[in-house]
Every structure is written in C-alpha cells, then in structure tokens.
CSV table of C-alpha atoms and ligand atoms in Angstrom, one decimal:
chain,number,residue,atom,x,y,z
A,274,UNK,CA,-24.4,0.2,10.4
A,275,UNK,CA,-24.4,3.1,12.7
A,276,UNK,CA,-26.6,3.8,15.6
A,277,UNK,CA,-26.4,6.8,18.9
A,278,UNK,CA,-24.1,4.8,20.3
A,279,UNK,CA,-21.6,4.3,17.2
A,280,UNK,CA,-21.7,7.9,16.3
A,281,UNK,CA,-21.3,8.9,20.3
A,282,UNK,CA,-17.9,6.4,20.1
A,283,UNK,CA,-17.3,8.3,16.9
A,284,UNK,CA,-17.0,11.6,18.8
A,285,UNK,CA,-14.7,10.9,21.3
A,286,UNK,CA,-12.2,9.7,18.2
A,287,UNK,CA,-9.8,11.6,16.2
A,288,UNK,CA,-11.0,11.4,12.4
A,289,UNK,CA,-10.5,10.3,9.5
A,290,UNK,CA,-10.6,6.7,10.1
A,291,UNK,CA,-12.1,3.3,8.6
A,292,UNK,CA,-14.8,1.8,10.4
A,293,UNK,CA,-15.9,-1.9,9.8
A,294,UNK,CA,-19.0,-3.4,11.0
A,295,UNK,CA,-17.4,-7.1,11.6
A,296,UNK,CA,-21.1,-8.5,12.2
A,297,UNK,CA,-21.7,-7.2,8.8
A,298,UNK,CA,-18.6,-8.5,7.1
A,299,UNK,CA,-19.5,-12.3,9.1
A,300,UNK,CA,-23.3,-11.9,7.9
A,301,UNK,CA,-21.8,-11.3,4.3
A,302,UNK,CA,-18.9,-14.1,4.4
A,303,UNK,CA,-21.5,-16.7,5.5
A,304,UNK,CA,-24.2,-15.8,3.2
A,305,UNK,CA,-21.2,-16.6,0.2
A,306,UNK,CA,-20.0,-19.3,1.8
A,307,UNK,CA,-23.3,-21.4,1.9
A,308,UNK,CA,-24.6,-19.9,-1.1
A,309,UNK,CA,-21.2,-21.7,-2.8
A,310,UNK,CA,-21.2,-24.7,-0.7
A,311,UNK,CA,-24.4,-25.8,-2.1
A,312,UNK,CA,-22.5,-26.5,-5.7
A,313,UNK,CA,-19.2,-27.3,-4.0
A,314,UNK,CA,-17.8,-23.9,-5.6
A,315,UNK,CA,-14.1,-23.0,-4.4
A,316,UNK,CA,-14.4,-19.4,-3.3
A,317,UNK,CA,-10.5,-17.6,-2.9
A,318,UNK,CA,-11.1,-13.9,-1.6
A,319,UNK,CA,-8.9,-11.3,-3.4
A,320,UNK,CA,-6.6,-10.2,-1.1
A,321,UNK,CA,-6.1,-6.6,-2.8
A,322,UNK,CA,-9.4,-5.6,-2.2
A,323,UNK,CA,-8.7,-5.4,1.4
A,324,UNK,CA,-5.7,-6.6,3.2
A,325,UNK,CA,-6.3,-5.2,6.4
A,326,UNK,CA,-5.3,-7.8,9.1
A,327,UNK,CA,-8.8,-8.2,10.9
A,328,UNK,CA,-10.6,-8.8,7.9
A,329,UNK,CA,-7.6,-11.1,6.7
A,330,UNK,CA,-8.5,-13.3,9.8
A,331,UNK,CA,-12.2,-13.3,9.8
A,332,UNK,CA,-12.0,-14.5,5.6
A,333,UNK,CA,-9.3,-17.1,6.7
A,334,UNK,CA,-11.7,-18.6,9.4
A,335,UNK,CA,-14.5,-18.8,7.4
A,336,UNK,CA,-11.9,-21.5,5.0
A,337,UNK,CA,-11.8,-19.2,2.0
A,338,UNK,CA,-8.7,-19.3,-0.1
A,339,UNK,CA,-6.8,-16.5,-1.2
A,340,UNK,CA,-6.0,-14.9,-4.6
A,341,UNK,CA,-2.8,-12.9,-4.6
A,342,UNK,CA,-1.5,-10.4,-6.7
A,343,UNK,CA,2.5,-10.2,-5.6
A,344,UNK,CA,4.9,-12.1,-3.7
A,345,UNK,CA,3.6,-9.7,-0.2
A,346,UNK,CA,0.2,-11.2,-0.9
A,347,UNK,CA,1.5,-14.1,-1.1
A,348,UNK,CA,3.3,-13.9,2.0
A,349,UNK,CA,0.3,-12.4,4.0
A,350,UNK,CA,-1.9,-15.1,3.3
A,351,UNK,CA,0.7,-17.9,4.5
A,352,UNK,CA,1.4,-15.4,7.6
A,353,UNK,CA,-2.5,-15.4,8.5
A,354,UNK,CA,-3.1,-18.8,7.7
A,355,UNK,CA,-4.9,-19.7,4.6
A,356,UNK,CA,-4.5,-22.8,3.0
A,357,UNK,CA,-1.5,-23.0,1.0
A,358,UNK,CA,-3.3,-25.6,-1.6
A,359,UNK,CA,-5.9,-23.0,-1.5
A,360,UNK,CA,-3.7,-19.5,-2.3
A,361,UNK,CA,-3.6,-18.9,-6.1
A,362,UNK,CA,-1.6,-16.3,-7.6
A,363,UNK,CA,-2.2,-14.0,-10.7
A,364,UNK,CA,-0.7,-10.9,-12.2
A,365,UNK,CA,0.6,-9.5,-15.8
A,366,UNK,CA,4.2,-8.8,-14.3
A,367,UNK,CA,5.3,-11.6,-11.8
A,368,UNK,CA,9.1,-10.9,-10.5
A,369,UNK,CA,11.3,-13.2,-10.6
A,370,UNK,CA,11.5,-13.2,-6.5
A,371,UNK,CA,7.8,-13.5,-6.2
A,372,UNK,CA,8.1,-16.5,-8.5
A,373,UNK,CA,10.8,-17.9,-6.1
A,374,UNK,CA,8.9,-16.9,-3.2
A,375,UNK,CA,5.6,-18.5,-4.2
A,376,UNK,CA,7.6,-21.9,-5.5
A,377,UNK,CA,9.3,-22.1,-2.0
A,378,UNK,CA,5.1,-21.7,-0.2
A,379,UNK,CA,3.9,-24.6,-2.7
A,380,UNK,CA,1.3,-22.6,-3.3
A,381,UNK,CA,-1.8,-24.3,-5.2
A,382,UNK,CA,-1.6,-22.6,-8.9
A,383,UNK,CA,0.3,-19.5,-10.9
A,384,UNK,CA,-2.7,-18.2,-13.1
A,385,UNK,CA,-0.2,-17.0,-16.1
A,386,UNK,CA,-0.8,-13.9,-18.1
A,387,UNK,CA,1.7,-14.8,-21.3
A,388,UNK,CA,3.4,-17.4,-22.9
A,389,UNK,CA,7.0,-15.7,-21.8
A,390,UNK,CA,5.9,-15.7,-18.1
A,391,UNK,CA,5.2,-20.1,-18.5
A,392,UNK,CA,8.6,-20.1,-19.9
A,393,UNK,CA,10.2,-18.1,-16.8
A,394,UNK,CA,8.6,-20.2,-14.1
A,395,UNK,CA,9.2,-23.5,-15.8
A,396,UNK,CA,13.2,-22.3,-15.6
A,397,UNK,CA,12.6,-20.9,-12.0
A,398,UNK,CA,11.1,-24.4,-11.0
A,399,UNK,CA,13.3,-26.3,-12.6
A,400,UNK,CA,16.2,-24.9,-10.9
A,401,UNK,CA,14.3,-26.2,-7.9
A,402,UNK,CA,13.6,-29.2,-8.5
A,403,UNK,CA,9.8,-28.8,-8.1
A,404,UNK,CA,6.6,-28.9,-10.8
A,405,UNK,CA,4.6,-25.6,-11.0
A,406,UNK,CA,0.8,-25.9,-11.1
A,407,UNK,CA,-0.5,-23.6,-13.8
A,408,UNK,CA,-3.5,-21.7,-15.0
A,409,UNK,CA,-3.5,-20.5,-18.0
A,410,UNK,CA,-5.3,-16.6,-17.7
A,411,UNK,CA,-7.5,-16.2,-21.7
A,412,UNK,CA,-8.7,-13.2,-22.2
A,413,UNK,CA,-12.2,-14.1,-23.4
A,414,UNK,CA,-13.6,-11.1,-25.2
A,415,UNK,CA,-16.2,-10.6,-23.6
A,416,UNK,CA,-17.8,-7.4,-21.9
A,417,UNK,CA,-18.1,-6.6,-18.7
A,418,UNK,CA,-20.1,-3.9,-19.1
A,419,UNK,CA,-18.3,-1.7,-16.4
A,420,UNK,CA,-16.3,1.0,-16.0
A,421,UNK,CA,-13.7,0.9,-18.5
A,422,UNK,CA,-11.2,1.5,-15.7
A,423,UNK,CA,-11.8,-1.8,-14.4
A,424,UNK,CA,-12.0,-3.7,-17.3
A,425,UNK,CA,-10.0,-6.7,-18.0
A,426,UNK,CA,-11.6,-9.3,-20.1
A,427,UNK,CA,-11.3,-7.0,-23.6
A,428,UNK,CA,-8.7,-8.3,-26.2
A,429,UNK,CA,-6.0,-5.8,-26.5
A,430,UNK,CA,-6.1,-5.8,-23.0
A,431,UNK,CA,-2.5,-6.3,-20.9
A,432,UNK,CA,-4.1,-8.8,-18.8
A,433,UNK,CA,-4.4,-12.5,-19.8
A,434,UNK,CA,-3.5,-14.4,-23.2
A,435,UNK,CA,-5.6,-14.2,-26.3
A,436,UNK,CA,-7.6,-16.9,-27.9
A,437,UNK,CA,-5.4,-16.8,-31.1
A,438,UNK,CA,-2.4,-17.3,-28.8
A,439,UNK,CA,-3.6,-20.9,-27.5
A,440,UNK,CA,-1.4,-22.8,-29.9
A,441,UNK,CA,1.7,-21.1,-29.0
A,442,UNK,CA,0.5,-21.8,-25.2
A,443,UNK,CA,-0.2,-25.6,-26.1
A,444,UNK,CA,3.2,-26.2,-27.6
A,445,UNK,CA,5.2,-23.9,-24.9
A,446,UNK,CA,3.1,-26.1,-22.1
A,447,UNK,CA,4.6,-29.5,-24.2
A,448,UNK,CA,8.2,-28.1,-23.7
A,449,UNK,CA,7.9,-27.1,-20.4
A,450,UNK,CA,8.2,-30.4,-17.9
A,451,UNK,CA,8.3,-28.6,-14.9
A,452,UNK,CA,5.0,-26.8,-15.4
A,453,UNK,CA,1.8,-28.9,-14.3
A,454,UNK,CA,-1.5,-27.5,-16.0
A,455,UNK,CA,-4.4,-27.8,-14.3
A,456,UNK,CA,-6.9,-25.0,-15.6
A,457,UNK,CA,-7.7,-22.1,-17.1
A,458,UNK,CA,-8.3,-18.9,-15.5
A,459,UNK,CA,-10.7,-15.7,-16.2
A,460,UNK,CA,-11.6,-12.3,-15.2
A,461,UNK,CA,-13.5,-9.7,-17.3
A,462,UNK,CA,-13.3,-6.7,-15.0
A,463,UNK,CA,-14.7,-6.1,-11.4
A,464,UNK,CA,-18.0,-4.1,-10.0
A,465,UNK,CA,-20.1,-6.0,-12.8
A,466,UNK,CA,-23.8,-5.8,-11.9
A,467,UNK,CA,-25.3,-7.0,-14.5
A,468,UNK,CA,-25.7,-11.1,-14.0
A,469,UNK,CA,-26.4,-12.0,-17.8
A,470,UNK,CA,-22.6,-10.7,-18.3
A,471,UNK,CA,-21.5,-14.0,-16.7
A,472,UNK,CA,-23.9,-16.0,-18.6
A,473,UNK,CA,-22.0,-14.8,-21.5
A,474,UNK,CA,-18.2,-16.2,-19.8
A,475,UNK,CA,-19.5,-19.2,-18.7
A,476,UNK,CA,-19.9,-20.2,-22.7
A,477,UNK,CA,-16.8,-18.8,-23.3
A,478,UNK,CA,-15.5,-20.9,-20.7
A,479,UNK,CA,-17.0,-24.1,-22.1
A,480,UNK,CA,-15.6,-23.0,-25.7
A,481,UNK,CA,-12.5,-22.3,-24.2
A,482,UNK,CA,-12.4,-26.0,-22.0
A,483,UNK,CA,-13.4,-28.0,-25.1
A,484,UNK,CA,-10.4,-26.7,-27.1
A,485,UNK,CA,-7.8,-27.6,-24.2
A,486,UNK,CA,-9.2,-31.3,-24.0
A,487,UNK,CA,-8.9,-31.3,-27.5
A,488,UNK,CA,-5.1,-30.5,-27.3
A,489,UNK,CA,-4.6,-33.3,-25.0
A,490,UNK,CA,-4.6,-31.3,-22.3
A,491,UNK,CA,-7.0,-32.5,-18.9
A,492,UNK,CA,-8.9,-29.1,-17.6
A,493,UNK,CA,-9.6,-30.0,-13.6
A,494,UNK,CA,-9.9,-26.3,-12.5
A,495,UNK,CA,-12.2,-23.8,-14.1
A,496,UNK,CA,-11.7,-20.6,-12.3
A,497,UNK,CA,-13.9,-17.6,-13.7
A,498,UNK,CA,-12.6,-14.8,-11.6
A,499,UNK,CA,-14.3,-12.2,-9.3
A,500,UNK,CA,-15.9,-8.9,-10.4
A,501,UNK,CA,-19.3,-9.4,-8.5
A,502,UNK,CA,-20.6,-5.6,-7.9
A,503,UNK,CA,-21.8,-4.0,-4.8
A,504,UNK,CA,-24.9,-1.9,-4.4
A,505,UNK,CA,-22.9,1.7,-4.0
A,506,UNK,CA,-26.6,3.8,-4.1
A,507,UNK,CA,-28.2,1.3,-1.3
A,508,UNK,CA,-25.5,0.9,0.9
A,509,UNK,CA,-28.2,0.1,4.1
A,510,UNK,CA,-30.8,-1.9,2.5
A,511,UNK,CA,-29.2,-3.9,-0.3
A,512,UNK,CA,-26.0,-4.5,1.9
A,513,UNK,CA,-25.4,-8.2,1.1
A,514,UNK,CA,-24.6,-9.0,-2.4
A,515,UNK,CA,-26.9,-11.5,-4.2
A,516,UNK,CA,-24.3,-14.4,-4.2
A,517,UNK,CA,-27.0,-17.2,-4.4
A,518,UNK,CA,-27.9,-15.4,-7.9
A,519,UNK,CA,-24.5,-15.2,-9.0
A,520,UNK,CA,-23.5,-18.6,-8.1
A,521,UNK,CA,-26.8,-20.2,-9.9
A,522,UNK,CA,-25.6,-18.5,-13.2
A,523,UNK,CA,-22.5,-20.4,-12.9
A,524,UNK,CA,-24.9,-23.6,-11.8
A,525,UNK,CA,-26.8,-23.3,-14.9
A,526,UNK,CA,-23.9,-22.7,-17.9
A,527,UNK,CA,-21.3,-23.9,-16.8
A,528,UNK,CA,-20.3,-26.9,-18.4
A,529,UNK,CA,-18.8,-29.0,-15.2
A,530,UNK,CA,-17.7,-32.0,-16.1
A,531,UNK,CA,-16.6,-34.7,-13.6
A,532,UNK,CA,-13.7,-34.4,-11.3
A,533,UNK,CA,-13.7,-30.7,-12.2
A,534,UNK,CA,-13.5,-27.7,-10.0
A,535,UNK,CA,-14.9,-24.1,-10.1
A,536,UNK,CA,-13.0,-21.5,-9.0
A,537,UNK,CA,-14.3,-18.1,-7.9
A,538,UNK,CA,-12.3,-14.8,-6.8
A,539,UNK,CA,-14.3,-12.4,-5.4
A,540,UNK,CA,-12.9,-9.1,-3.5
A,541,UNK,CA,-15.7,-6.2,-3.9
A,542,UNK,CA,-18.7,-8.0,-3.1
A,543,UNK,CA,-17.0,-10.0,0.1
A,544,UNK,CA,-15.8,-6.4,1.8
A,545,UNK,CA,-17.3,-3.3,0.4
A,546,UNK,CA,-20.1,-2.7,2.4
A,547,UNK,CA,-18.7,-3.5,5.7
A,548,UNK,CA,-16.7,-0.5,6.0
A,549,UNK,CA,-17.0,3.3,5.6
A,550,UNK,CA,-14.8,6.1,6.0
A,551,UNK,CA,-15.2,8.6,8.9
A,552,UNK,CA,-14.5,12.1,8.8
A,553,UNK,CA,-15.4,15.9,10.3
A,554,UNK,CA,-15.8,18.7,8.5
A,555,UNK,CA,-13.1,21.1,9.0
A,556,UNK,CA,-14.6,24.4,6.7
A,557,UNK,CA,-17.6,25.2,5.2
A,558,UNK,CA,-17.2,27.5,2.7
A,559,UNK,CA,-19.2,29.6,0.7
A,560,UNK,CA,-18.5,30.4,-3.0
A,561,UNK,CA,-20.6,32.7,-5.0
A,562,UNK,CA,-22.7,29.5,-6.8
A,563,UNK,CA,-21.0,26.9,-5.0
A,564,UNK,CA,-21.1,25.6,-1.2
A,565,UNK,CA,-17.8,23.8,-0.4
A,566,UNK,CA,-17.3,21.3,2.8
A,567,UNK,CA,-14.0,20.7,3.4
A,568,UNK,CA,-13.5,17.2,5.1
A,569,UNK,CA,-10.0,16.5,6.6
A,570,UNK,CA,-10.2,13.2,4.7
A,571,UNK,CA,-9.5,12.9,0.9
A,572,UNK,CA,-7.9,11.1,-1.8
A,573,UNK,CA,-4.9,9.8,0.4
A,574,UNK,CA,-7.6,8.1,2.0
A,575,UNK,CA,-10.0,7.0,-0.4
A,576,UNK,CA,-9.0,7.7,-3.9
A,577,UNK,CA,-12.0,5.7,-6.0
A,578,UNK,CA,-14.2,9.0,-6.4
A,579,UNK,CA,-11.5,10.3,-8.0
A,580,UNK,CA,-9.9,8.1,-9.7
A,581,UNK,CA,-12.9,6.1,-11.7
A,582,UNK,CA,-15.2,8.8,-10.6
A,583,UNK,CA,-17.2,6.0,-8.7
A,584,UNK,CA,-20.2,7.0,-6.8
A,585,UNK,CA,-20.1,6.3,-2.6
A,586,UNK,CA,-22.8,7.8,-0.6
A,587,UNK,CA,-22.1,10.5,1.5
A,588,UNK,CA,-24.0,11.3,4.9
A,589,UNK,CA,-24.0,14.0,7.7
A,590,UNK,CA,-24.0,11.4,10.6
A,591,UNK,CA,-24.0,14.5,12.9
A,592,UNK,CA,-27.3,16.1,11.5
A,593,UNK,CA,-28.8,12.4,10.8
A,594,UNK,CA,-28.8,11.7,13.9
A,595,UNK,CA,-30.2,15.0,15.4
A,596,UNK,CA,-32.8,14.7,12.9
A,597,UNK,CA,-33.5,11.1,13.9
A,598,UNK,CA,-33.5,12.0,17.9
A,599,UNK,CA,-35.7,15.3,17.9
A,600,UNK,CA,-38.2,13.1,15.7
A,601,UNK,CA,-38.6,10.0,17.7
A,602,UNK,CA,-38.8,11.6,20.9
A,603,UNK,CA,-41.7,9.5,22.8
A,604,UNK,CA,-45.3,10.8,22.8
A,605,UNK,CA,-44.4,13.3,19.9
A,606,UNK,CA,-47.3,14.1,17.9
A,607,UNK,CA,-46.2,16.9,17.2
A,608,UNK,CA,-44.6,18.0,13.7
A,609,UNK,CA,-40.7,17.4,13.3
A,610,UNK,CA,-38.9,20.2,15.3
A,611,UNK,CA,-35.6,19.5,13.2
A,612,UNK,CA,-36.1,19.6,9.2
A,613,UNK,CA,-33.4,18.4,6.7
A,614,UNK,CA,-33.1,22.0,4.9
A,615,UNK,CA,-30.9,20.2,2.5
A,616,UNK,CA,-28.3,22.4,0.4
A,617,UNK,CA,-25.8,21.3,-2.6
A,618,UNK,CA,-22.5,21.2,-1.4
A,619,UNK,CA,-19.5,19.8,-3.3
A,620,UNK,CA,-17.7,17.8,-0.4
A,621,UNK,CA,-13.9,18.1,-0.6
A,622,UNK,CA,-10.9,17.0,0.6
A,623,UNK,CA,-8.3,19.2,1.7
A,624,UNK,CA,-5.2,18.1,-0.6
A,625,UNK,CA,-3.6,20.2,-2.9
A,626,UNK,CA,-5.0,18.9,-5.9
A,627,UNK,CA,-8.2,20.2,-7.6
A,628,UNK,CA,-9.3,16.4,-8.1
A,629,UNK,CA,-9.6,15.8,-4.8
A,630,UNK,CA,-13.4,16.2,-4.9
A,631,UNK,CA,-15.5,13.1,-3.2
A,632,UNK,CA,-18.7,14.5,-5.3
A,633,UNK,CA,-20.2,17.5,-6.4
A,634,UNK,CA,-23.3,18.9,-5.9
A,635,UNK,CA,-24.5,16.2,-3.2
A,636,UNK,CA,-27.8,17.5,-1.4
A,637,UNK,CA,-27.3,17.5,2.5
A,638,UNK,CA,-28.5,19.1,5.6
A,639,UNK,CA,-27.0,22.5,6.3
A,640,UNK,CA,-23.6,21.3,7.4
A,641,UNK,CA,-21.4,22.8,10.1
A,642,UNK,CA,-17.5,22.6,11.1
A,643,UNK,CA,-16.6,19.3,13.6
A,644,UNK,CA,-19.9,17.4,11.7
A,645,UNK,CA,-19.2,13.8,11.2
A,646,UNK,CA,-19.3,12.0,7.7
A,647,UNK,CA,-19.4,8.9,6.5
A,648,UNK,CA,-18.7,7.5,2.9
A,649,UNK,CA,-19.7,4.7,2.9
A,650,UNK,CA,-19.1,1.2,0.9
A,651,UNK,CA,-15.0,1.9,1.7
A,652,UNK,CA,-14.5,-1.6,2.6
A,653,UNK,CA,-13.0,-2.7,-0.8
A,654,UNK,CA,-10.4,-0.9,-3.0
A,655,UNK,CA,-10.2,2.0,0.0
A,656,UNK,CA,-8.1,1.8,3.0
A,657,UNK,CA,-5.4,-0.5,0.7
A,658,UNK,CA,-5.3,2.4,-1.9
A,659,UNK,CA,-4.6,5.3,0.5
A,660,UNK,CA,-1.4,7.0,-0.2
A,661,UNK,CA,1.5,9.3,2.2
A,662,UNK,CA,1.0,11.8,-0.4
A,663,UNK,CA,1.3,15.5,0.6
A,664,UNK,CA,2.9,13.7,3.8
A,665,UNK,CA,0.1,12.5,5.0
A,666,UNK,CA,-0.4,11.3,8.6
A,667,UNK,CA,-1.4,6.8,7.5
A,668,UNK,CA,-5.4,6.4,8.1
A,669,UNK,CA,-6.4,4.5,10.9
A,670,UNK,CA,-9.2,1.3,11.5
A,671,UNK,CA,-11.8,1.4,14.0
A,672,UNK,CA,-13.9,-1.6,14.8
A,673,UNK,CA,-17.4,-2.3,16.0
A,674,UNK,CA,-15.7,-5.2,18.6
B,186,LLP,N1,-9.2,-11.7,-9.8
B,186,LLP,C1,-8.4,-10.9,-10.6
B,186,LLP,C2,-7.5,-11.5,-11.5
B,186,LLP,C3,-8.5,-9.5,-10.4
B,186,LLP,O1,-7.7,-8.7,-11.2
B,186,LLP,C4,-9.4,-8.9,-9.5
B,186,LLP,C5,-9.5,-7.5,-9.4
B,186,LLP,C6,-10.2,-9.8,-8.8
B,186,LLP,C7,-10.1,-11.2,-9.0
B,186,LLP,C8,-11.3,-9.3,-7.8
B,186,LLP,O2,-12.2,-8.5,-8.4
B,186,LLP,P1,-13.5,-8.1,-7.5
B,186,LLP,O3,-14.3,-9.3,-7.1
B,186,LLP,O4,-13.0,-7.3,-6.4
B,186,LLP,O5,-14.2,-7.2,-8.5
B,186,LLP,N2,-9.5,-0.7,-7.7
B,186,LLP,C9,-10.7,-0.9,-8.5
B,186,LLP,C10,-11.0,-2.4,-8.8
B,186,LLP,C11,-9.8,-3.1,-9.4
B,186,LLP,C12,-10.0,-4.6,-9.5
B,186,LLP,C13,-8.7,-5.3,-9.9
B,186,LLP,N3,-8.8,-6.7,-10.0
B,186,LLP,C14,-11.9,-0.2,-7.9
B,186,LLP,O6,-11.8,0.4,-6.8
B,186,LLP,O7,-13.0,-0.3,-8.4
C-alpha cells in the first residue's frame, strides 16, 4: 500500500488524513464482483461503511447496488447514480420522511424491522397512490460469533422481527394492499470470519422460505445480509477478502429455487483494507512504566479501537522506511546499519478523554516527534464515524490518483 514515494507525498501533507489505495479498492470490487457473477448473486454495497464520494463512484461503476440505512443514504445513492431497482433500504427506526422520500425514488425494496413499521408504509404508500416492495427483516437466532457490539442476528435483539412473530407479519401483510412482498431479509452481525457461521443462516433461511410459501406467500428475493470480515492482523498479505469462499457457502446451502434471487450486503469486506489513517506523532512521552506516543489523530477520527476495542495495526511509516532503505542499499553485504530496537508504547490520541487509546502496549521502533503512522484497515466504519467533538478541525481524504 505504501512505497518511498507514498510516504515522501505523505510528508509534504498536513496530517491526519485518510488515504485510499483506489487500485486496491478496484482489485477488491472486481474480485466480488466476478466471484458473485458466477452464481448470478445480487451484491448491494452498504453505504454506511463508507460514504465517501470517490468510493461511492468507483462501487456505482462496478453496477453494485446500494443498501441504505436513512433517507440521506438514500438520497446519495440516487445522487451518485446507483440503480434505483437496485437501492434497498433497511433500519429499526425509519421516519416518516425517509419513508416518503424513499416512496417518491421507487426504490427497489424496504427490508422492514417490525410489524408496526409494514403498517406505517402501507398508510404512507397508500396516500400516494403507489405499492411498496417489502422485505420482511427475521431475526434468525443464529450466532455470529463476533463481537457482541456488532451483533445483530440474536433474538431479543432490536433489529429484525422474531420467528414467533411470523403470523402476526402474515396477517398484517394480508391487510395491507399497498405493500408488495417480495422477500425476506437477514443479517446476523458484521466482521464474521468464521465461514461455517453462514452455513448455519443459509438453513435458517430455507426454514424460514418454506414457511412463507406455505402462508401463500411467493419468496423471489432472499437477501442474507453482509457481515463478511476483513483480515485486521494481515492488512498487506491477506488484503482481499475470500469472496469466492463466501459466495460458494451460499452456492452450496442455499436452497434457490427458480425465478429466485440472492441478495448480498456487504460493507467491511468491499472497503476496509483500501484505506488507512495517517498521522505524525506530536509527543513522545515517557512515564515511569509506560512510553506514551501522542498522535494528533484520535477518536474523532477513528473511533473503532475504542469503541469495540477492535484491533488495527499500527506502523511507524517514518522508521519502516529508514529501516527498509539503509538495508537494501545496493551491493550491501554488510550487516543492517539501522535495527528495529522496538519498545512498547501505548499510542494515543490527543483528546480529552482517557479512552482515547488506539492500543496499548504495541511494540514499535523507537519513535520520534513529526514520525508518520498509519492505522491501517480504516476504509470501513472510520472516516464516516469521525466526530467534531472537542471542536475538532473535519479529517481530510488523500488519494493514490
Ligand atoms: N446490512 C445490514 C442490515 C447492516 O446492518 C450492516 C451493518 C450491513 C449490511 C453491512 O455489514 P458489513 O458487511 O459491513 O459487516 N461500526 C461497526 C460495524 C457496524 C455494522 C452495522 N451494520 C464496526 O466498525 O465494526
């Protein structure tokens, strides 16, 4: 991801800032697109993992749909030109003006979270005079084996309906004639790694398909969500998801029957690793057990450390690339001149909150002030989460083109 050159451009910049390899991010978006084109799989991207506008347009050229999460998301994907018959849009607490909003884009399906919410849009596109495609969002009980943060798919949950709620969904659907239903909708949690986890939704899935059909009611769309993880340890040499695993999964299980269509959401796994955030050192400071850095990026910038404790290397791109220049140097047999001494250092952030800790103890060449670090796999869930707090100036985006 970074070479002399990159970190040389990095110098002459005023830090923090995101960085995005967009040769990485089109390696990674055509790797899932033709791992998915092989079963004739419908991939929408998740908008909230990354909304940035570059990465908005290189998604939308590749013909991925979009899955939003409000009425804005909504209205960025129209504004950067994905498919309206391809933009599908979930969330447990819809307004009444997204609704609206989303009737008057003919968008291609509302995933709905609760019996109330089918009630609400049938009145909202009534009043319009239009039919609302519908998905109806189960919660499937089953676990992701994640984070428990950033998972969704657990009864008792406040995302999606429950199984033992299906009747009251079948008879609401029968009184609602401006609602069209077309599906059902998933999604157990996010960063899941561990492929056998969507072995187990894909026969929840057919269960949950079979019982519809026997209402009387015709499933076309099977959508099973996103979630796919990243590689957060491996960042350079596992950098493209394993999408032609995942997809096989769904190959194998799932029961598709004909006519149908599978649905996919994926954020994470589509943007993570494309991007990392940049920053200098501003202090080093020694403590009596404890070496501090003190980067002038933090949690207004990147707040997943801290908030689900999540793991993102952390690199001296400064001393890396000392290191990686005194001991290539042509004709050098001789041993390294530069040695990693590495120390522990907890790398901080400089707002006023104790929390605001990237990771403690990480081992790393003896760092000074003005060095350059990255964190890397920033791309999803980082530069849409950053926040004005403590005033904070808005982080930037750099690009490698
Ligand atoms: N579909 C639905 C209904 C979702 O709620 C999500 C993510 C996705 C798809 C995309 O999931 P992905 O493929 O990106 O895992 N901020 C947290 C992650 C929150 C995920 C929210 N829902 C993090 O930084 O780890």
């Amino acid at each position: 991801m970074f070479n002399i050159n990159t970190i040389d451009r990095f110098q002459q910049l005023e830090t923090p800032f995101y960085y995005y390899d967009m040769g990485l991010l089109r390696q990674t978006l055509e790797a899932c697109q033709s791992a998915s084109a092989q079963y004739g799989f419908h991939v929408h991207y998740a908008m909230k993992a990354n909304f940035n506008p570059k990465v908005l347009e290189a998604i939308q050229s590749y013909g991925f749909g979009a899955d939003c999460v409000s009425g804005n998301e909504v209205k960025a994907a129209i504004n950067h030109k994905f498919d309206r018959s391809k933009v599908v849009f979930a969330g447990v607490g819809k307004s009444d003006k997204e609704i609206n909003a989303a009737l008057d884009a003919d968008i291609f399906c509302f995933n709905v979270e609760s019996v109330q919410e089918l009630i609400i849009i049938n009145d909202l596109a009534k009043a319009k005079n239009k039919k609302a495609n519908i998905a109806i969002r189960i919660n499937p009980n089953v676990d992701a084996h994640t984070h428990h943060y950033i998972t969704t798919g657990l009864e008792e949950n406040k995302f999606g309906i429950n199984i033992w709620q299906l009747n009251d969904v079948a008879e609401t659907l029968r009184k609602c004639p401006s609602l069209q239903f077309v599906g059902i909708h998933f999604h157990i949690g996010s960063q899941i790694t561990d492929l056998e986890v969507y072995r187990s939704l894909c026969i929840r899935i057919n269960e949950m398909q079979d019982w519809f059909e026997d209402h009387g009611f015709q499933v076309k769309v099977l959508n099973t969500g996103g979630g796919l993880g990243v590689d957060y340890h491996h960042p350079d040499t596992n950098n493209i998801p394993d999408f032609e695993g995942y997809f096989k999964v769904f190959k194998d299980f799932l029961n598709v029957k004909p006519g149908q269509e599978v649905h996919f959401e994926l954020g994470r796994a589509l943007v993570a690793q494309c991007s990392a955030l940049i920053s200098r050192v501003l202090y080093v400071k020694n403590g009596l057990k404890k070496h501090f850095l003190v980067l002038d990026a933090g949690m207004t910038e990147l707040i997943r450390p801290m908030l689900y404790q999540a793991y993102q290397k952390i690199e001296n791109l400064s001393q890396n690339s000392k290191f990686e220049i005194q001991n290539t140097e042509e004709g050098s047999e001789k041993p390294p001149l530069i040695t990693h001494s590495p120390l522990k250092y907890d790398v901080v952030g400089p707002i006023c909150e104790s929390t605001d800790c990237f990771q403690k103890d990480v081992e790393l060449p003896e760092s000074f002030r003005g060095d350059l670090f990255a964190i890397r796999t920033a791309g999803a869930y980082g530069e849409v989460m950053a926040s004005g707090y403590n005033l904070r100036d808005r982080v930037q985006s750099v690009y490698s083109e």
